[in-house]
């Protein structure tokens, strides 16, 4: 039997035939596809004809189809539905892929062809997109080390290979710590918890094979426990386990991995002639320099810290009123913040949650896309990699646009967090292909599944990324969808969150799980009125993480990252009852790969734009203004990486924004 990963996929919309793929198929398909791609690249590099855009750059764009197919399936299941065999395969694949990439980027004959085309680019009749693809290809080879020779070239390959291994190890260690720890609860331990939290903990217990409810380290389980459990001792135990992920000693400890990763990144940057890894990484981003990043983060840090410190005084007084003396601790903040929210805004999460059904929030995210962009969604009956997954065909005016897959529930084999990826990107070359886009979340299961307001915001956020992929309308896949500057990629996702807060959206889709009744007007007003509640805490935990990330990469790599983390937080005057959103040993954004390394600030950089971009809708007459939606699609969502990010934003808005809209949006403006 031939390998289903390498066959022509005759499934609807050429979705991967998950029902015919087994774990045993991955390794042989990977080896064959890798060899095929190597042969394709060698043929391009050794082409005796003079180099042209067509026979070199476009040829590279068209190469690697089989490898892309294999990897799109493998990394989707490895991240969202892992097992020991897939983890072993990932450990095997990662260094081979890094070596393969390094071999391509250091291919002197290939780089000479690209450099020749680059040198004569003004004489070529290239479209704007082709000029952009040529520039990115040339720049990518230079930044990948193509101009290095001898020992430097060899060392660059070694560094890339080792970083791939370290990133995989970091991810798998974190997943292991999250998967293996849980805290059994007695029926008495459930006192004070709302029904939705109890249901989630019982479901978690069933998944763990425990005889009763448990607290796990899934954010959708532990955060409600920290919010609602009156048992301070249990909150402390749970929080300690959550904070210790990746730092428990033994084989899953990530601290040495972080130190080695930072040292290798610094060495990589210096081989390429940069003073620091931050200088290297930020050169291609909107921010450009570490100084620009630090200026933005500090402009937000001071008002956020002031708000958090004022809130901390209030919460400490509440705790003392309960007869608990001493300082407010990190395992106390969410509990007393929830009590304060209920008291000041008369908003009870337990009463709110039945109105935020997962099914209805999915409908809401689709409905907003229909009103804004004319998209329609029809559920598909196709085999997927897990029974929890669902798929929809996305159309516009009857024409196929994309396939969208949603994988919403937490489970032991899924890494934490939420993400969007394209199993196939949009392109018109070498043939027209519609995107297959997936959103992965970690919501607690229930019947029905109920979301917190933060969960609902996450759903809209990831669907904003999906729209960026689905509405892409470019020729070359290398610049389609989310193939943009890292500090621009979060703009569509964070912008889409705003539609969750549109009153008419909540009025229509926030319906009670049991009665079906719409959210009462007074509750709706309370939800919107409390939208910025506890923003001091949320902003401090995020900005602290971003500043630590920047400090790790802006200058010499620290020999002891934990000591550097402590030094940065002490200099900032970090409130003692708030911790980093992602402490170093669990900071997967930064250490699972290079994606957000020296780039965790990107969410806030994009938020400066998303706050300003939503104001464009409000200025034009409302959140569903057709002309503004069309401009957003034309200049940002459909354009991918065909133009520099700042230019795309200026085409949409006419100017670049300042930080004022962000501070106003978070309720932190003076």
Coordinates of N, CA and C in Angstrom, one line a residue, residues 275-474:
X275 N 25.2 43.1 17.0 CA 25.6 43.3 18.3 C 24.9 42.4 19.3
X276 N 23.7 42.1 19.0 CA 22.9 41.2 19.9 C 21.8 40.5 19.1
X277 N 21.2 39.5 19.7 CA 20.1 38.8 19.1 C 18.9 39.7 18.8
X278 N 18.7 40.6 19.8 CA 17.6 41.6 19.6 C 17.8 42.4 18.3
X279 N 19.0 42.9 18.1 CA 19.3 43.7 16.9 C 19.1 42.9 15.7
X280 N 19.5 41.6 15.7 CA 19.2 40.8 14.6 C 17.7 40.6 14.3
X281 N 17.0 40.2 15.4 CA 15.6 39.8 15.3 C 14.7 40.9 14.9
X282 N 15.0 42.1 15.5 CA 14.0 43.2 15.3 C 14.3 44.0 14.0
X283 N 15.4 43.7 13.3 CA 15.7 44.4 12.1 C 14.6 44.3 11.1
X284 N 13.9 43.2 11.0 CA 12.9 43.0 10.0 C 11.4 43.2 10.6
X285 N 11.3 43.7 11.8 CA 10.0 44.0 12.4 C 9.7 45.4 12.3
X286 N 8.4 45.8 12.6 CA 8.0 47.2 12.5 C 8.8 48.0 13.5
X287 N 9.1 47.4 14.7 CA 9.8 48.1 15.8 C 11.2 48.5 15.4
X288 N 11.9 47.6 14.7 CA 13.3 47.8 14.2 C 14.4 47.7 15.2
X289 N 14.2 48.3 16.4 CA 15.3 48.4 17.4 C 14.8 48.0 18.8
X290 N 15.7 47.5 19.6 CA 15.3 47.2 21.0 C 14.9 48.5 21.8
X291 N 15.5 49.6 21.4 CA 15.1 50.8 22.1 C 13.7 51.2 21.8
X292 N 13.2 51.0 20.6 CA 11.8 51.3 20.3 C 10.9 50.4 21.0
X293 N 11.2 49.1 21.2 CA 10.4 48.2 21.9 C 10.3 48.6 23.4
X294 N 11.5 48.9 24.0 CA 11.5 49.2 25.4 C 10.8 50.5 25.7
X295 N 10.8 51.5 24.7 CA 10.1 52.7 24.9 C 8.6 52.5 25.0
X296 N 8.1 51.6 24.1 CA 6.6 51.3 24.1 C 6.3 50.6 25.4
X297 N 7.0 49.6 25.8 CA 6.7 48.8 27.0 C 6.7 49.7 28.2
X298 N 7.7 50.5 28.4 CA 7.8 51.4 29.6 C 6.7 52.4 29.6
X299 N 6.3 52.9 28.4 CA 5.2 53.9 28.4 C 3.9 53.3 28.9
X300 N 3.8 52.0 28.8 CA 2.6 51.3 29.3 C 2.8 50.8 30.8
X301 N 4.1 50.4 31.1 CA 4.4 49.8 32.4 C 4.0 50.8 33.5
X302 N 4.4 52.0 33.4 CA 4.2 52.9 34.6 C 2.7 53.1 35.0
X303 N 1.9 53.4 34.0 CA 0.4 53.5 34.4 C -0.2 52.2 34.8
X304 N 0.3 51.1 34.2 CA -0.2 49.8 34.6 C 0.2 49.4 36.0
X305 N 1.5 49.6 36.3 CA 2.0 49.3 37.7 C 1.2 50.2 38.7
X306 N 1.0 51.4 38.4 CA 0.3 52.3 39.4 C -1.1 51.8 39.6
X307 N -1.8 51.4 38.6 CA -3.1 50.8 38.7 C -3.1 49.5 39.5
X308 N -2.1 48.6 39.2 CA -2.0 47.4 39.9 C -1.8 47.6 41.4
X309 N -0.9 48.5 41.7 CA -0.5 48.7 43.1 C -1.7 49.3 43.9
X310 N -2.5 50.2 43.3 CA -3.7 50.7 43.9 C -4.7 49.5 44.1
X311 N -4.9 48.7 43.1 CA -5.8 47.5 43.2 C -5.3 46.6 44.3
X312 N -4.0 46.4 44.4 CA -3.5 45.5 45.4 C -3.8 45.9 46.8
X313 N -3.8 47.2 47.1 CA -4.2 47.8 48.4 C -5.7 47.4 48.7
X314 N -6.5 47.5 47.7 CA -7.9 47.2 47.9 C -8.1 45.7 48.2
X315 N -7.4 44.9 47.4 CA -7.6 43.4 47.6 C -7.0 43.0 49.0
X316 N -5.9 43.6 49.4 CA -5.3 43.3 50.7 C -6.3 43.6 51.8
X317 N -6.9 44.7 51.7 CA -7.9 45.1 52.7 C -9.1 44.1 52.8
X318 N -9.5 43.6 51.6 CA -10.5 42.6 51.5 C -10.1 41.3 52.2
X319 N -8.8 40.9 52.0 CA -8.3 39.7 52.6 C -8.2 39.8 54.1
X320 N -7.7 41.0 54.5 CA -7.7 41.2 56.0 C -9.1 41.2 56.6
X321 N -10.0 41.7 55.8 CA -11.4 41.7 56.3 C -11.9 40.3 56.5
X322 N -11.3 39.3 55.8 CA -11.7 37.9 56.0 C -10.9 37.2 57.2
X323 N -10.1 38.1 57.9 CA -9.4 37.5 59.0 C -8.0 36.9 58.7
X324 N -7.6 37.2 57.4 CA -6.3 36.6 57.0 C -5.3 37.8 57.0
X325 N -4.3 37.7 57.9 CA -3.3 38.7 58.1 C -2.1 38.5 57.1
X326 N -1.3 39.4 57.0 CA -0.1 39.3 56.2 C -0.3 39.9 54.8
X327 N 0.6 39.6 53.9 CA 0.6 40.1 52.5 C -0.3 39.4 51.6
X328 N -0.8 40.1 50.6 CA -1.5 39.5 49.5 C -0.5 38.7 48.7
X329 N -0.9 37.4 48.4 CA 0.0 36.5 47.6 C -0.5 36.3 46.2
X330 N 0.4 35.8 45.3 CA -0.1 35.5 44.0 C -1.3 34.6 43.9
X331 N -1.5 33.6 44.8 CA -2.6 32.7 44.8 C -3.8 33.4 45.5
X332 N -3.7 34.6 45.9 CA -4.9 35.3 46.5 C -5.5 36.3 45.5
X333 N -4.6 36.8 44.5 CA -5.1 37.9 43.7 C -6.4 37.6 42.9
X334 N -6.4 36.5 42.2 CA -7.6 36.2 41.4 C -8.8 36.0 42.2
X335 N -8.7 35.4 43.4 CA -9.8 35.1 44.3 C -10.4 36.4 44.8
X336 N -9.6 37.4 45.2 CA -10.2 38.6 45.8 C -10.5 39.6 44.6
X337 N -9.9 39.5 43.5 CA -10.3 40.3 42.3 C -11.7 39.9 41.9
X338 N -12.0 38.6 41.9 CA -13.3 38.1 41.5 C -14.4 38.6 42.5
X339 N -14.0 38.5 43.8 CA -15.0 39.0 44.8 C -15.2 40.5 44.6
X340 N -14.2 41.2 44.3 CA -14.3 42.7 44.1 C -15.1 43.0 42.8
X341 N -14.9 42.2 41.8 CA -15.7 42.4 40.6 C -17.2 42.2 40.9
X342 N -17.5 41.2 41.6 CA -18.9 40.9 41.9 C -19.5 42.0 42.8
X343 N -18.6 42.5 43.7 CA -19.1 43.6 44.6 C -19.3 44.9 43.9
X344 N -18.3 45.3 43.1 CA -18.3 46.6 42.5 C -19.1 46.7 41.2
X345 N -19.1 45.6 40.4 CA -19.8 45.6 39.2 C -21.1 44.8 39.2
X346 N -21.3 44.2 40.4 CA -22.4 43.2 40.5 C -22.4 42.2 39.4
X347 N -21.2 41.8 39.0 CA -21.0 40.8 37.9 C -20.4 39.5 38.5
X348 N -21.2 38.5 38.4 CA -20.8 37.2 38.9 C -20.4 36.3 37.8
X349 N -19.2 35.8 37.7 CA -18.7 35.0 36.6 C -19.6 33.7 36.5
X350 N -20.0 33.2 37.7 CA -20.8 32.0 37.7 C -22.2 32.3 37.0
X351 N -22.7 33.5 37.2 CA -24.0 33.8 36.6 C -23.8 34.2 35.1
X352 N -22.6 34.7 34.8 CA -22.4 35.1 33.4 C -22.1 34.0 32.5
X353 N -21.4 33.0 33.0 CA -20.9 31.9 32.1 C -22.0 31.1 31.4
X354 N -23.1 30.9 31.9 CA -24.1 30.2 31.1 C -24.6 30.9 29.9
X355 N -24.3 32.2 29.8 CA -24.6 33.0 28.6 C -23.5 32.9 27.6
X356 N -22.4 32.3 27.9 CA -21.3 32.3 27.0 C -21.0 30.8 26.5
X357 N -22.0 30.3 25.8 CA -21.9 28.9 25.4 C -20.9 28.9 24.2
X358 N -20.1 27.9 24.2 CA -19.1 27.8 23.1 C -19.8 27.8 21.7
X359 N -20.8 27.0 21.6 CA -21.5 26.9 20.3 C -22.0 28.2 19.8
X360 N -22.6 29.0 20.8 CA -23.1 30.3 20.4 C -22.0 31.3 20.1
X361 N -20.9 31.2 20.8 CA -19.7 32.1 20.5 C -19.1 31.8 19.2
X362 N -19.1 30.5 18.8 CA -18.6 30.2 17.4 C -19.5 30.8 16.4
X363 N -20.8 30.7 16.6 CA -21.8 31.3 15.7 C -21.6 32.8 15.7
X364 N -21.3 33.4 16.8 CA -21.1 34.9 16.8 C -19.9 35.3 16.0
X365 N -18.8 34.5 16.1 CA -17.6 34.8 15.4 C -17.8 34.7 13.9
X366 N -18.6 33.7 13.5 CA -18.9 33.5 12.1 C -19.9 34.6 11.6
X367 N -20.8 35.0 12.4 CA -21.8 36.0 12.0 C -21.2 37.3 11.8
X368 N -20.2 37.7 12.6 CA -19.5 39.0 12.4 C -18.7 38.9 11.1
X369 N -18.1 37.8 10.8 CA -17.4 37.7 9.5 C -18.3 37.7 8.3
X370 N -19.5 37.3 8.5 CA -20.5 37.4 7.5 C -20.9 38.8 7.2
X371 N -21.2 39.5 8.3 CA -21.6 41.0 8.1 C -20.4 41.8 7.6
X372 N -19.2 41.5 8.1 CA -18.1 42.4 7.7 C -17.6 42.0 6.3
X373 N -17.5 40.7 6.0 CA -16.7 40.3 4.7 C -17.6 39.5 3.8
X374 N -18.8 39.2 4.1 CA -19.7 38.4 3.3 C -19.4 36.9 3.2
X375 N -18.7 36.4 4.3 CA -18.4 35.0 4.3 C -19.6 34.2 4.9
X376 N -19.7 33.0 4.4 CA -20.7 32.0 4.9 C -20.0 30.8 5.3
X377 N -20.6 30.0 6.3 CA -19.9 28.8 6.8 C -20.9 27.7 6.8
X378 N -20.4 26.6 6.2 CA -21.3 25.3 6.2 C -20.5 24.2 6.8
X379 N -21.0 23.5 7.8 CA -20.3 22.5 8.4 C -20.0 21.3 7.5
X380 N -18.8 20.7 7.6 CA -18.5 19.6 6.7 C -18.4 18.3 7.6
X381 N -18.7 17.2 6.9 CA -18.6 15.9 7.5 C -17.4 15.2 6.9
X382 N -16.2 15.4 7.5 CA -15.0 14.9 7.0 C -14.2 14.3 8.1
X383 N -13.4 13.3 7.9 CA -12.5 12.7 9.0 C -11.4 13.8 9.3
X384 N -11.2 13.9 10.6 CA -10.2 14.8 11.1 C -9.3 14.1 12.1
X385 N -8.3 14.7 12.7 CA -7.4 13.9 13.5 C -7.9 13.6 14.9
X386 N -9.0 14.2 15.4 CA -9.5 13.9 16.7 C -11.0 14.1 16.6
X387 N -11.7 13.4 17.4 CA -13.2 13.4 17.5 C -13.7 14.8 17.9
X388 N -12.9 15.5 18.6 CA -13.3 16.9 19.1 C -13.3 17.9 17.9
X389 N -12.6 17.6 16.9 CA -12.4 18.6 15.8 C -13.7 18.7 14.9
X390 N -13.9 19.9 14.4 CA -15.0 20.2 13.5 C -14.5 21.0 12.3
X391 N -15.1 20.9 11.2 CA -14.7 21.6 10.0 C -15.9 22.3 9.3
X392 N -15.6 23.4 8.6 CA -16.6 24.2 7.9 C -16.0 24.6 6.5
X393 N -16.8 24.6 5.5 CA -16.4 25.2 4.3 C -16.8 26.7 4.3
X394 N -15.9 27.5 4.0 CA -16.1 29.0 4.0 C -16.3 29.4 2.5
X395 N -17.4 30.1 2.2 CA -17.6 30.6 0.9 C -18.0 32.0 0.9
X396 N -17.9 32.7 -0.3 CA -18.4 34.0 -0.5 C -19.1 34.1 -1.8
X397 N -20.3 34.5 -1.8 CA -21.1 34.6 -3.1 C -21.1 33.3 -3.8
X398 N -21.1 32.2 -3.1 CA -21.2 30.9 -3.6 C -19.8 30.3 -4.0
X399 N -18.8 31.1 -4.0 CA -17.4 30.6 -4.4 C -16.7 30.1 -3.1
X400 N -15.9 29.0 -3.3 CA -15.1 28.5 -2.2 C -14.0 29.5 -1.8
X401 N -13.9 29.7 -0.5 CA -12.8 30.6 0.0 C -11.8 29.7 0.8
X402 N -12.2 28.9 1.7 CA -11.3 28.2 2.6 C -12.0 27.0 3.3
X403 N -11.2 26.2 3.9 CA -11.8 25.3 4.9 C -11.3 25.7 6.3
X404 N -12.2 25.8 7.2 CA -11.8 26.2 8.6 C -12.0 25.0 9.5
X405 N -11.0 24.7 10.3 CA -11.1 23.6 11.3 C -11.0 24.2 12.7
X406 N -11.9 23.8 13.6 CA -11.9 24.2 15.0 C -11.6 23.0 15.9
X407 N -10.6 23.1 16.8 CA -10.3 22.1 17.8 C -10.3 22.8 19.1
X408 N -11.4 22.7 19.9 CA -11.6 23.7 21.0 C -11.3 23.2 22.4
X409 N -11.3 21.9 22.6 CA -11.2 21.4 24.0 C -9.9 21.0 24.5
X410 N -9.6 21.3 25.8 CA -8.4 20.9 26.4 C -8.3 19.3 26.6
X411 N -7.1 18.8 26.5 CA -6.9 17.3 26.7 C -5.4 17.1 27.0
X412 N -5.1 16.0 27.5 CA -3.7 15.8 28.0 C -2.7 15.8 26.9
X413 N -3.0 15.4 25.7 CA -2.0 15.4 24.6 C -1.9 16.7 23.9
X414 N -2.5 17.8 24.3 CA -2.5 19.0 23.6 C -1.6 20.0 24.4
X415 N -0.7 20.7 23.7 CA 0.0 21.7 24.4 C -0.9 22.9 24.9
X416 N -0.4 23.6 25.9 CA -1.3 24.6 26.4 C -1.4 25.8 25.5
X417 N -2.4 26.7 25.8 CA -2.5 27.9 25.0 C -3.5 27.8 23.9
X418 N -3.5 28.7 23.0 CA -4.3 28.7 21.8 C -3.5 29.2 20.6
X419 N -3.8 28.7 19.4 CA -3.1 29.1 18.3 C -3.9 28.9 17.0
X420 N -3.4 29.5 16.0 CA -3.9 29.3 14.6 C -2.8 28.9 13.7
X421 N -3.1 28.0 12.8 CA -2.1 27.7 11.8 C -2.8 27.3 10.5
X422 N -2.0 27.4 9.4 CA -2.6 27.0 8.1 C -2.0 25.6 7.7
X423 N -2.9 24.6 7.6 CA -2.4 23.3 7.1 C -2.1 23.4 5.6
X424 N -2.7 24.4 5.0 CA -2.3 24.8 3.6 C -2.6 26.3 3.4
X425 N -1.6 27.0 2.9 CA -1.8 28.4 2.8 C -2.4 28.8 1.4
X426 N -3.0 30.0 1.3 CA -3.6 30.4 0.1 C -2.5 30.8 -0.9
X427 N -2.7 30.4 -2.2 CA -1.7 30.8 -3.2 C -2.4 30.7 -4.6
X428 N -1.7 31.3 -5.6 CA -2.2 31.2 -7.0 C -1.1 30.6 -7.9
X429 N 0.1 30.4 -7.2 CA 1.3 29.8 -8.0 C 1.9 28.7 -7.1
X430 N 2.3 27.6 -7.7 CA 2.2 27.2 -9.1 C 0.8 26.9 -9.6
X431 N -0.1 26.7 -8.6 CA -1.5 26.5 -9.0 C -2.4 27.2 -7.9
X432 N -3.6 27.4 -8.3 CA -4.6 28.0 -7.3 C -4.9 27.1 -6.2
X433 N -4.7 27.5 -5.0 CA -5.1 26.6 -3.8 C -5.8 27.5 -2.7
X434 N -6.9 27.0 -2.2 CA -7.6 27.6 -1.1 C -6.9 27.2 0.2
X435 N -6.9 28.0 1.2 CA -6.3 27.7 2.5 C -7.1 26.7 3.3
X436 N -6.4 25.9 4.1 CA -7.1 25.1 5.1 C -6.5 25.6 6.5
X437 N -7.4 26.2 7.3 CA -6.9 26.9 8.5 C -7.5 26.2 9.7
X438 N -6.7 26.2 10.8 CA -7.1 25.5 12.0 C -6.9 26.5 13.2
X439 N -7.9 26.5 14.0 CA -7.8 27.2 15.4 C -7.8 26.1 16.4
X440 N -6.8 26.2 17.3 CA -6.7 25.2 18.4 C -6.8 26.0 19.7
X441 N -7.7 25.5 20.6 CA -7.9 26.2 21.9 C -7.9 25.1 23.0
X442 N -8.0 25.6 24.2 CA -8.0 24.7 25.4 C -9.1 25.0 26.4
X443 N -10.3 24.9 25.9 CA -11.5 25.2 26.7 C -11.9 23.9 27.5
X444 N -12.5 24.1 28.6 CA -13.0 23.0 29.4 C -14.2 22.4 28.8
X445 N -14.3 21.1 28.8 CA -15.4 20.4 28.2 C -16.6 20.5 29.2
X446 N -17.8 20.5 28.6 CA -19.0 20.5 29.4 C -20.2 20.2 28.5
X447 N -21.4 20.0 29.1 CA -22.6 19.7 28.3 C -23.7 20.7 28.7
X448 N -23.8 21.9 28.1 CA -22.9 22.3 27.0 C -21.6 22.9 27.5
X449 N -20.7 23.1 26.6 CA -19.4 23.8 27.0 C -19.6 25.3 27.2
X450 N -19.2 25.8 28.3 CA -19.4 27.2 28.7 C -18.0 27.8 28.8
X451 N -18.0 29.1 28.3 CA -16.7 29.8 28.3 C -16.7 30.9 29.3
X452 N -15.5 31.3 29.8 CA -15.4 32.5 30.6 C -15.3 33.6 29.5
X453 N -15.4 34.9 30.0 CA -15.3 36.0 29.1 C -14.0 36.0 28.4
X454 N -12.9 35.7 29.2 CA -11.6 35.6 28.6 C -11.5 34.5 27.6
X455 N -12.1 33.4 27.8 CA -12.2 32.3 26.8 C -12.8 32.8 25.5
X456 N -14.0 33.5 25.7 CA -14.7 34.0 24.5 C -13.8 35.0 23.7
X457 N -13.0 35.8 24.4 CA -12.1 36.7 23.8 C -11.0 35.9 23.0
X458 N -10.5 34.8 23.6 CA -9.6 34.0 23.0 C -10.1 33.4 21.7
X459 N -11.4 33.0 21.7 CA -12.0 32.4 20.5 C -12.0 33.4 19.4
X460 N -12.4 34.6 19.7 CA -12.5 35.7 18.7 C -11.1 36.0 18.2
X461 N -10.1 36.1 19.1 CA -8.7 36.4 18.8 C -8.2 35.4 17.8
X462 N -8.3 34.1 18.0 CA -7.8 33.1 17.1 C -8.5 33.1 15.8
X463 N -9.8 33.4 15.8 CA -10.6 33.5 14.6 C -10.1 34.7 13.8
X464 N -9.7 35.8 14.4 CA -9.1 36.9 13.7 C -7.8 36.5 12.9
X465 N -7.0 35.6 13.5 CA -5.9 35.1 12.8 C -6.4 34.2 11.6
X466 N -7.4 33.5 11.8 CA -7.9 32.6 10.8 C -8.4 33.5 9.6
X467 N -9.1 34.6 9.9 CA -9.5 35.5 8.8 C -8.4 36.0 8.0
X468 N -7.3 36.3 8.7 CA -6.1 36.8 8.0 C -5.6 35.7 7.0
X469 N -5.7 34.4 7.4 CA -5.3 33.4 6.5 C -6.4 33.2 5.4
X470 N -7.6 33.2 5.7 CA -8.7 32.8 4.8 C -8.9 33.9 3.7
X471 N -8.7 35.1 4.1 CA -9.0 36.2 3.2 C -7.8 36.6 2.4
X472 N -6.7 35.9 2.6 CA -5.5 36.2 1.8 C -5.7 36.1 0.3
X473 N -5.2 37.0 -0.4 CA -5.4 37.0 -1.9 C -4.1 37.5 -2.6
X474 N -3.1 36.6 -2.6 CA -1.8 36.9 -3.1 C -1.4 35.7 -4.1

